[in-house]
Coordinates of C-alpha atoms and ligand atoms in Angstrom, one line a residue:
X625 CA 129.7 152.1 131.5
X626 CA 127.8 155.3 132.3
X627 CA 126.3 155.7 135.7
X628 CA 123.2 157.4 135.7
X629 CA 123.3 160.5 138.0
X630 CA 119.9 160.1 139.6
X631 CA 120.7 157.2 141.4
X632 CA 123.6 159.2 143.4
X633 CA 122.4 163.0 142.8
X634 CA 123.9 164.4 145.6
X635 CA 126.8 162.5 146.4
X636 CA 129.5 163.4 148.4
X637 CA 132.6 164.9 146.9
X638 CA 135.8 162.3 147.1
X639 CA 137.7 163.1 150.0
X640 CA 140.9 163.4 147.9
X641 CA 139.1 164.1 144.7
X642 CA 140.6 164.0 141.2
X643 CA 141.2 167.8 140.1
X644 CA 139.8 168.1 136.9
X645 CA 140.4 171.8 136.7
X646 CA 143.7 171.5 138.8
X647 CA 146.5 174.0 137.8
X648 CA 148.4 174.2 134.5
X649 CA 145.6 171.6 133.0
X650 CA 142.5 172.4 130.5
X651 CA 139.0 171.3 132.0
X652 CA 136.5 170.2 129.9
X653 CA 133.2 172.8 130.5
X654 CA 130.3 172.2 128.9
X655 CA 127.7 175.1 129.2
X656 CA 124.2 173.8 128.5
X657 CA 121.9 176.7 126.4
X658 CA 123.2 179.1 124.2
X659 CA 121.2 182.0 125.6
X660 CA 122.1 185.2 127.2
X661 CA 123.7 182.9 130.6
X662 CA 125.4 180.2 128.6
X663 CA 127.1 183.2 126.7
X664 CA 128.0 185.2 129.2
X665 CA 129.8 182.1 130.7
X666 CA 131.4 180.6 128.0
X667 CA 133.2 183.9 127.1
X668 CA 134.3 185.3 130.0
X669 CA 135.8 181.3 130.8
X670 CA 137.5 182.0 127.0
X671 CA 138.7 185.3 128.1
X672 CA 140.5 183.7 131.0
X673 CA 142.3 181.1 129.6
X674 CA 139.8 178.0 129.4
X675 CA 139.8 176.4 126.4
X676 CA 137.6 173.9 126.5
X677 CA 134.6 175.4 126.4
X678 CA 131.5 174.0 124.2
X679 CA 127.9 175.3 124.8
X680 CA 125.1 172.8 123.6
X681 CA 122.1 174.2 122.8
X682 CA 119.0 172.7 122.1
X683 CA 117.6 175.2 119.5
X684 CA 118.3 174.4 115.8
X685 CA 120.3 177.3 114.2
X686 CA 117.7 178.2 111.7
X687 CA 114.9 178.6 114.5
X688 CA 113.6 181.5 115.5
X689 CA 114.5 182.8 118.9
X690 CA 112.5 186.8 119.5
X691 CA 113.3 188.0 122.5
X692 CA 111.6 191.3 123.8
X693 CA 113.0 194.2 126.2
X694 CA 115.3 193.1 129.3
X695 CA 116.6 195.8 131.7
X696 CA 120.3 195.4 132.8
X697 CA 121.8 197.0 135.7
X698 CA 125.0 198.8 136.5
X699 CA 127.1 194.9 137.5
X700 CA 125.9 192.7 134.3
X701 CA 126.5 195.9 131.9
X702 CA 129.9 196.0 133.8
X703 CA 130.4 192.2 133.1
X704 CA 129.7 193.0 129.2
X705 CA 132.1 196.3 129.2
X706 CA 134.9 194.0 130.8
X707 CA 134.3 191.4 127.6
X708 CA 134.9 194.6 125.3
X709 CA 130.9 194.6 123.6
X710 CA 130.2 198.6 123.2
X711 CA 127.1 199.2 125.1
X712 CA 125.6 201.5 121.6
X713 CA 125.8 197.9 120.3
X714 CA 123.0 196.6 122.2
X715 CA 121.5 199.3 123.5
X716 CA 119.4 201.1 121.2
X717 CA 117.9 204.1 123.4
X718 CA 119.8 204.7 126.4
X719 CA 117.4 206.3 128.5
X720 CA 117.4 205.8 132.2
X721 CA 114.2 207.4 133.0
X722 CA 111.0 204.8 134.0
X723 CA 108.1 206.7 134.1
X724 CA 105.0 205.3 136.4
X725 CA 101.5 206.1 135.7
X726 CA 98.3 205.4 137.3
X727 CA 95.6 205.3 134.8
X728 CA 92.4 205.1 135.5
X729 CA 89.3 205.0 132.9
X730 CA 91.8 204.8 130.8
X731 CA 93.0 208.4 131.4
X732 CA 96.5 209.2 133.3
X733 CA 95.9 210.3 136.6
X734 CA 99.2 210.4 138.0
X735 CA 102.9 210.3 136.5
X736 CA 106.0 210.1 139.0
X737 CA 109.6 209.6 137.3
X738 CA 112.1 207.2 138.3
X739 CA 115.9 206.9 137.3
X740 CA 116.7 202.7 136.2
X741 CA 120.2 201.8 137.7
X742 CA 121.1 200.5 134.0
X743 CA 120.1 200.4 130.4
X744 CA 117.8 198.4 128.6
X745 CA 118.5 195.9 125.4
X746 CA 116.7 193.3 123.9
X747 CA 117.1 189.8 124.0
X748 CA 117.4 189.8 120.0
X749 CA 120.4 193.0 120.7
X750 CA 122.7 191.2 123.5
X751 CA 122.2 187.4 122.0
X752 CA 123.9 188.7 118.8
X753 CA 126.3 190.7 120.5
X754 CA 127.5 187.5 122.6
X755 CA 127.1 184.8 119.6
X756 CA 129.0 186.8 117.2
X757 CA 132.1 186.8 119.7
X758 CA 131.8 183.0 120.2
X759 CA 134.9 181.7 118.6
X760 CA 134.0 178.5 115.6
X761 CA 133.8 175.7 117.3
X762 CA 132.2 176.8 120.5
X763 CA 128.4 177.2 120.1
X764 CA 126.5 173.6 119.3
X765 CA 123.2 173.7 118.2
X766 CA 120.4 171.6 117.6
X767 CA 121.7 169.7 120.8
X768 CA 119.6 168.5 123.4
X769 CA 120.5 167.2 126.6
X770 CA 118.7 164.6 128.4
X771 CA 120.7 163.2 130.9
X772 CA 123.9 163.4 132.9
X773 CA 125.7 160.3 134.1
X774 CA 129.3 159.5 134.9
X775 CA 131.7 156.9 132.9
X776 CA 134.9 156.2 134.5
X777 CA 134.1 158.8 137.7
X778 CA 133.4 161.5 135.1
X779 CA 130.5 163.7 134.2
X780 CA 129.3 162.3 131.0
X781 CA 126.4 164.1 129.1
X782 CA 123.7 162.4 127.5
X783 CA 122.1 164.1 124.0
X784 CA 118.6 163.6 122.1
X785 CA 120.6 161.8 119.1
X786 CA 122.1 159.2 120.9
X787 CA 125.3 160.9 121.4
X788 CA 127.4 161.3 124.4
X789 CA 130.3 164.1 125.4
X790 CA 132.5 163.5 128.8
X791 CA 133.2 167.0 130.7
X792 CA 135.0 167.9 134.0
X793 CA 132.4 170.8 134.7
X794 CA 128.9 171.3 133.7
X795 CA 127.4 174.1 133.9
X796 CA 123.6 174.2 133.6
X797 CA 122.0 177.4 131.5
X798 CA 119.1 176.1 130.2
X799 CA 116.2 178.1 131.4
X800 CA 113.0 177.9 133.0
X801 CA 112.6 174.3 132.2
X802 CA 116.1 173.1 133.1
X803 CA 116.9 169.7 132.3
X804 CA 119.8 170.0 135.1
X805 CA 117.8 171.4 137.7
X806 CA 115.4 168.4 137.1
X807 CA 118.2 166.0 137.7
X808 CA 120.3 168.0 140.2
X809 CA 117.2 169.2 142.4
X810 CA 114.3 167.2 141.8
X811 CA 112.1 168.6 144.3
X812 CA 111.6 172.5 143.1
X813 CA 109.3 172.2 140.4
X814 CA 107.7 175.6 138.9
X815 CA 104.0 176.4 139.6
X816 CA 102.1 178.7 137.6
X817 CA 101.3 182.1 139.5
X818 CA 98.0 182.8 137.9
X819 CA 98.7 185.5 135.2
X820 CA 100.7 185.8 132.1
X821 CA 102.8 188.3 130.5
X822 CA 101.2 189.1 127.1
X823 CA 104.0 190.1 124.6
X824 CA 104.4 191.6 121.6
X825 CA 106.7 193.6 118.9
X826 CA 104.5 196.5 117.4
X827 CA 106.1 197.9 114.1
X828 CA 105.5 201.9 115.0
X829 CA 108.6 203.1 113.8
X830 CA 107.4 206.5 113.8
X831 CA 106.6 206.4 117.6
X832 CA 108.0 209.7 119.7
X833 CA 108.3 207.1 122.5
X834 CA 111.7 207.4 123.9
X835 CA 111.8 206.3 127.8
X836 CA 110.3 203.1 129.8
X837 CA 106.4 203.5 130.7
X838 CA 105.1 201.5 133.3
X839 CA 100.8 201.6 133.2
X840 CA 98.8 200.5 136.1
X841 CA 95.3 200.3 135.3
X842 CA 94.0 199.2 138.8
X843 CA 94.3 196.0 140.0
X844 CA 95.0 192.8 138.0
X845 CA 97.0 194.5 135.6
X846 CA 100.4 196.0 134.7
X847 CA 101.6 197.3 131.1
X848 CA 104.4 198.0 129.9
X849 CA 106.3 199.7 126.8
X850 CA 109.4 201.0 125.2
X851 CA 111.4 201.5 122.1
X852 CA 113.1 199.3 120.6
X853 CA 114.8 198.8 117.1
X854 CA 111.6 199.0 114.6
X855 CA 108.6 199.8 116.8
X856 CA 107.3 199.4 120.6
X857 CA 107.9 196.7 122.9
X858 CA 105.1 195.8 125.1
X859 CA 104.1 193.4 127.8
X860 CA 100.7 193.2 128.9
X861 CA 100.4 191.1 132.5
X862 CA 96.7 189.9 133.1
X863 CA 95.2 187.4 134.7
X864 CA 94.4 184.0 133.5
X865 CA 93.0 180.5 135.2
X866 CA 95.1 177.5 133.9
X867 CA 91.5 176.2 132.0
X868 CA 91.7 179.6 130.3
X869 CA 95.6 179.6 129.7
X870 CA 95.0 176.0 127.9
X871 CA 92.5 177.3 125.9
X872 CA 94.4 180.2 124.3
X873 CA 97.7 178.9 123.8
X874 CA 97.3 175.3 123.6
X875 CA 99.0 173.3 126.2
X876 CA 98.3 173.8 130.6
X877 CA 101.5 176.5 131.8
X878 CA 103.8 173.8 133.3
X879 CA 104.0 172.6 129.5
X880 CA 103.7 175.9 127.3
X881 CA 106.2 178.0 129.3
X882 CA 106.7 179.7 125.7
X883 CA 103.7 180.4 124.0
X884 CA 105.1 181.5 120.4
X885 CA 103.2 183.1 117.5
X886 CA 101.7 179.9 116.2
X887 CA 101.0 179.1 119.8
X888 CA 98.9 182.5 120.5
X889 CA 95.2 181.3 119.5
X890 CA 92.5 184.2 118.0
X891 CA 91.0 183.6 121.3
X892 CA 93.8 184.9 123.2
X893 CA 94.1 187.7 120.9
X894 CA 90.6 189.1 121.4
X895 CA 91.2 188.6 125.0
X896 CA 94.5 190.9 125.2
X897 CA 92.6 193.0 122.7
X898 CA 89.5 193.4 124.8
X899 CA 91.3 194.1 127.8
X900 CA 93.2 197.0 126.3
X901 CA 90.2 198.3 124.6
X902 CA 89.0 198.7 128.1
X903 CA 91.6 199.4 130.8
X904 CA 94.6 201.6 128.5
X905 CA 94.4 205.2 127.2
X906 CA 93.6 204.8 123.1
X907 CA 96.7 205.0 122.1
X908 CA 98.4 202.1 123.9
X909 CA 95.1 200.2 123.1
X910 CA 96.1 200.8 119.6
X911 CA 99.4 200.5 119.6
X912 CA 98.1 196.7 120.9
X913 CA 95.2 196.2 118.3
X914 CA 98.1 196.6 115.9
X915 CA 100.2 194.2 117.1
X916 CA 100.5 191.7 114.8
X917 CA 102.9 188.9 116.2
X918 CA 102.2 188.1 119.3
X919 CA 103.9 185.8 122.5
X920 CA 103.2 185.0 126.0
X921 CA 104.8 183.9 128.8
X922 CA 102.9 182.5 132.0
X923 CA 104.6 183.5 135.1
X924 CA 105.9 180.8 137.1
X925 CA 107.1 180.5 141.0
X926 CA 109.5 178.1 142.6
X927 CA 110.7 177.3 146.0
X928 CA 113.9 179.4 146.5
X929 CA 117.8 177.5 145.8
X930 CA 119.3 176.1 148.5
X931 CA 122.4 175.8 146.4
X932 CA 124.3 176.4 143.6
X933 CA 126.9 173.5 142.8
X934 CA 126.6 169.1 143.0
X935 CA 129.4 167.1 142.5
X936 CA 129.2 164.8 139.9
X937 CA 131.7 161.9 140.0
X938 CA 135.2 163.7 140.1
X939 CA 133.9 166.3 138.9
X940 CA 131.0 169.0 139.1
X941 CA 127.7 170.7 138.1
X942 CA 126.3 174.2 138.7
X943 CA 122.7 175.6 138.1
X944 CA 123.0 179.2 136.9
X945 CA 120.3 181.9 135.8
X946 CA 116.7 180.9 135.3
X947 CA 117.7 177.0 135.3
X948 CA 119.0 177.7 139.4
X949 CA 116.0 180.1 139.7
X950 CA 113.5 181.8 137.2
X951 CA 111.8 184.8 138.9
X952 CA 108.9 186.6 138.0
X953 CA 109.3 189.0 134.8
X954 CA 108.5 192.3 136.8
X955 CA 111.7 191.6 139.2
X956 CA 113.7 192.4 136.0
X957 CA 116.2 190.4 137.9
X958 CA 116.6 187.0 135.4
X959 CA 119.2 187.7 133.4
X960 CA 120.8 190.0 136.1
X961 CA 121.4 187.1 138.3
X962 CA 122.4 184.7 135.3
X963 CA 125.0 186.8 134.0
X964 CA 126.1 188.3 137.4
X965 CA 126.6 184.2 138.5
X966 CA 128.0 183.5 135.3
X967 CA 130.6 186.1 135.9
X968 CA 131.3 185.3 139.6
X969 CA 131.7 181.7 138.0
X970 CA 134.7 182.6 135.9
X971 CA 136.3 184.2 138.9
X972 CA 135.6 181.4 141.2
X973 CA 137.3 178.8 138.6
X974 CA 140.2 181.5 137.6
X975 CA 141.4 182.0 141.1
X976 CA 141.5 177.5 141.4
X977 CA 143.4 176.9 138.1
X978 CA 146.2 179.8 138.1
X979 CA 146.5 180.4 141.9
X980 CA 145.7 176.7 143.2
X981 CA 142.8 177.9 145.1
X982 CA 140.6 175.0 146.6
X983 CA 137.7 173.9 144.4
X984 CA 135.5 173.2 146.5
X985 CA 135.8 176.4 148.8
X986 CA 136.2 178.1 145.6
X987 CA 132.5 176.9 144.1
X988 CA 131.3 177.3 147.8
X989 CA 132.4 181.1 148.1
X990 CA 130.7 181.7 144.9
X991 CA 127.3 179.9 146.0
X992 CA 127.6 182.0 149.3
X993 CA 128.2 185.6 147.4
X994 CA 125.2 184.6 144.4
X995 CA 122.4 182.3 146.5
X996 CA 121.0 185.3 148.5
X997 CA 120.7 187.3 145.6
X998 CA 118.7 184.8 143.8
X999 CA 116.6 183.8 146.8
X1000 CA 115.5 187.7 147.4
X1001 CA 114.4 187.7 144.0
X1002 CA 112.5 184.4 144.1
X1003 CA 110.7 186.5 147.2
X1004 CA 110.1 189.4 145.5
X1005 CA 108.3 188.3 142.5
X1006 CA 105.2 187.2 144.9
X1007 CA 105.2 190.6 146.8
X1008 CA 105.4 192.7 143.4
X1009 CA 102.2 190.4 142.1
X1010 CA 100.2 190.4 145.1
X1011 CA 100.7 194.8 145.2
X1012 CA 99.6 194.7 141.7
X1013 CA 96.4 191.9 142.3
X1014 CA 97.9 189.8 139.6
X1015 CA 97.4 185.9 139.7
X1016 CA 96.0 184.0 142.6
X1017 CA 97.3 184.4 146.1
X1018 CA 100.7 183.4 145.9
X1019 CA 101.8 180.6 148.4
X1020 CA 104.9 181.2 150.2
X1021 CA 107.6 180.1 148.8
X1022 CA 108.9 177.1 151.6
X1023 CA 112.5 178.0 152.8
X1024 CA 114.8 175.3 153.0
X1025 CA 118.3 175.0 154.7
X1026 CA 121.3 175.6 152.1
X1027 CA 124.3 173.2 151.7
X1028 CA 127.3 172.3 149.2
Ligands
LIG1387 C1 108.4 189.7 129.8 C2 109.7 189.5 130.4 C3 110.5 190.6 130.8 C4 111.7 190.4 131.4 N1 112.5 191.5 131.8 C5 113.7 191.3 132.3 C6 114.4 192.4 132.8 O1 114.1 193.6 132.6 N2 115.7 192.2 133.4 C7 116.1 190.9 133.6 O2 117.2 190.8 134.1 N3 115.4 189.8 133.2 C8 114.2 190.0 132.6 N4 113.5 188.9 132.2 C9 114.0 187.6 132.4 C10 115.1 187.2 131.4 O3 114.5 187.3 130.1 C11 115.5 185.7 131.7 O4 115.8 185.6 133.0 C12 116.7 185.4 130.9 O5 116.5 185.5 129.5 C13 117.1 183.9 131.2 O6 118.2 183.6 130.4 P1 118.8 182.2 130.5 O7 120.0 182.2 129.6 O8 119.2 181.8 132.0 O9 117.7 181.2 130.1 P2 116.9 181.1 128.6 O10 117.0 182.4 127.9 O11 115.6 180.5 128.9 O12 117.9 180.1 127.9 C14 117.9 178.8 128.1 C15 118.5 178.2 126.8 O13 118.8 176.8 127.1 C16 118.3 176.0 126.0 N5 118.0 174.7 126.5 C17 116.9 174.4 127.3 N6 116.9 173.1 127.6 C18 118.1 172.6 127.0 C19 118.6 171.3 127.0 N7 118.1 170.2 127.6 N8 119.8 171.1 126.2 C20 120.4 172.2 125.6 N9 119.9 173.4 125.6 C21 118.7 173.6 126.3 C22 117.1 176.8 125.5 O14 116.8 176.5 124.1 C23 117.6 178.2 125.6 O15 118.3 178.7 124.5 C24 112.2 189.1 131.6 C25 111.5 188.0 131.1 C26 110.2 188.2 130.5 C27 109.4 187.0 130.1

């Protein structure tokens, strides 16, 4: 009979637990989303000797899933090296220089250049760089979870269709809207931040653009562009009350925390359009007037983690990437931290099964090494917003005391 989890969310390990992932025996580890943190846990957990793994993702296969520019630094590109993916294979223009310019009517004013501590990909890039290493068998799509329970003291996993899979370890990489981070810690709930990060793909394949610009306008805006396969990558962050966020793409934030191409109203195009005519140099307002697919993300805010890993029954659940913490785009830290944790993960569970290493110290040690890291960048997002005027006043995040 399966026990549902929210009566008992936080209960107390066993003190002379059942070891699931004890020595010599194969644990059952189910990674929820197939994005860039589910992949970059289930192979590394492959590479080690797990084999076990499944990742359940709610995406169908056939849909869609565009993903724009994402800066990595020097410890995730490291993580990707050590699982043998050749960085030309997801990095198309390895530049390291960011160049910073303060425009103002719409002409440069000042340029300073910085050097990026890593390289940048695209979502698109890395994803099919990790899928196509997924062994058969491995990747699940088209399956949603809903709920996590126990049957029989173990973790059992609750899916949209009706079915039902039993795991030791779950490990929670489903994004900004995590399902386990709803169950697990109920309390932190995401609040919009007052602006949104206007998105889009322009097909300028003849653009001499080769490095990271960053555009400040003044306050209450940022832009950014760069190369990527086909064309320019940009992201436009403007302001936007939730009335007007509704109105453009359809839903309040807290429910549209994707707005896709048929999401993006003519409204909201004329709005990013008219900004850009008025605040960018003419040829990154053109480069926008030609955009024709568009996205947008609104930027969210959350109360920092206070930890990392529950246990569930005999066994456990962990919250990594933006399901344990999303952070604000600019940070460029999301799927840093995901695949950094994800990494620090493997080793965690790798030193328990072969050397015999305690579990629960072993999860502990990793929440202690990954929790500040996501905390400082839960922090920075509202700093890097309120310096740029973007969004309403941010409200300090509340910190609370951390346990496992
Ligand atoms: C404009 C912009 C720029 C950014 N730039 C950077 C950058 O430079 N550097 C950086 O590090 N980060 C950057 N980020 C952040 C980065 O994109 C995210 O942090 C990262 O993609 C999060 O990956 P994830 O796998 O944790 O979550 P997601 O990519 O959101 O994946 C979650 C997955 O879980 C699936 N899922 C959700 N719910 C369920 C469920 N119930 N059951 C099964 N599956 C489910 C989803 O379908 C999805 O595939 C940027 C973000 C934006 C918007």
């Amino acid at each position: 009979m399966a026990r549902h989890l929210l009566t008992h969310p936080t209960s107390a390990p066993r003190s002379t637990p059942i070891d699931p992932l004890a020595q010599g025996t194969q644990p059952r580890i189910a990674v929820i989303g197939g994005s860039l943190t589910g992949c970059t846990t289930a192979l590394p957990l492959l590479d080690a000797g797990f084999h076990k793994v499944a990742i359940y993702e709610a995406a169908p296969d056939a849909a869609p899933r565009e993903g724009g520019l994402i800066g990595l630094e020097h410890p995730a590109l490291d993580v990707l090296d050590r699982l043998g993916i050749d960085q030309r294979e997801f990095v198309a223009y390895d530049s390291e220089t960011v160049w910073q310019v303060t425009v103002r009517a719409r002409q440069h004013i000042h340029t300073t250049r910085q050097a990026y501590p890593g390289r940048n990909t695209t979502w698109t890039l890395l994803h099919h760089a990790l899928t196509s290493r997924l062994p058969d068998g491995v990747l699940h799509t088209g399956r949603r979870l809903t709920d996590l329970g126990t049957r029989h003291g173990q973790p059992l996993l609750a899916f949209h269709d009706g079915s039902r899979e039993v795991a030791d370890l779950v490990v929670f990489a489903d994004g900004r809207a995590s399902t386990g981070r709803r169950l697990l810690d109920p309390s932190r709930r995401l609040r919009y931040a007052g602006y949104v990060a206007h998105r889009g793909h322009a097909p300028t394949p003849e653009a001499a653009l080769r490095d990271f610009l960053r555009l400040e306008p003044g306050l209450g805006c940022q832009y950014n562009v760069a190369p990527v396969p086909g064309g320019l990558d940009w992201t436009f962050y403007l302001t936007c009350t939730p009335v007007d966020y509704t109105r453009h793409f359809g839903a309040p934030p807290e429910r549209r925390l994707f707005a896709l191409p048929q999401h993006v109203s003519a409204a909201a195009r004329a709005h990013v359009d008219a900004h850009a005519t008025r605040l960018l140099p003419a040829p990154h307002a053109a480069t926008v007037h030609a955009t024709a697919v568009r996205m947008a993300v609104p930027v969210m805010d959350i109360d920092p983690p206070t930890r990392m890993a529950w246990p569930v029954g005999s066994g456990w659940a962990v919250l990594l990437g933006d399901a344990l913490a999303p952070v604000r785009p600019h940070t460029a830290r999301g799927a840093n931290n995901g695949i950094e944790q994800a990494a620090g993960l493997t080793a965690a569970l790798t030193q328990h099964r072969r050397f015999g290493a305690d579990l629960q110290a072993a999860l502990r040690g990793w929440q202690h090494r990954h929790l500040p890291t996501a905390v400082a960048a839960v922090h920075q997002g509202p700093a890097i917003g309120a310096r740029l005027g973007l969004g309403a006043p941010a409200r300090s995040p509340q910190p609370r005391s951390s346990s496992t």
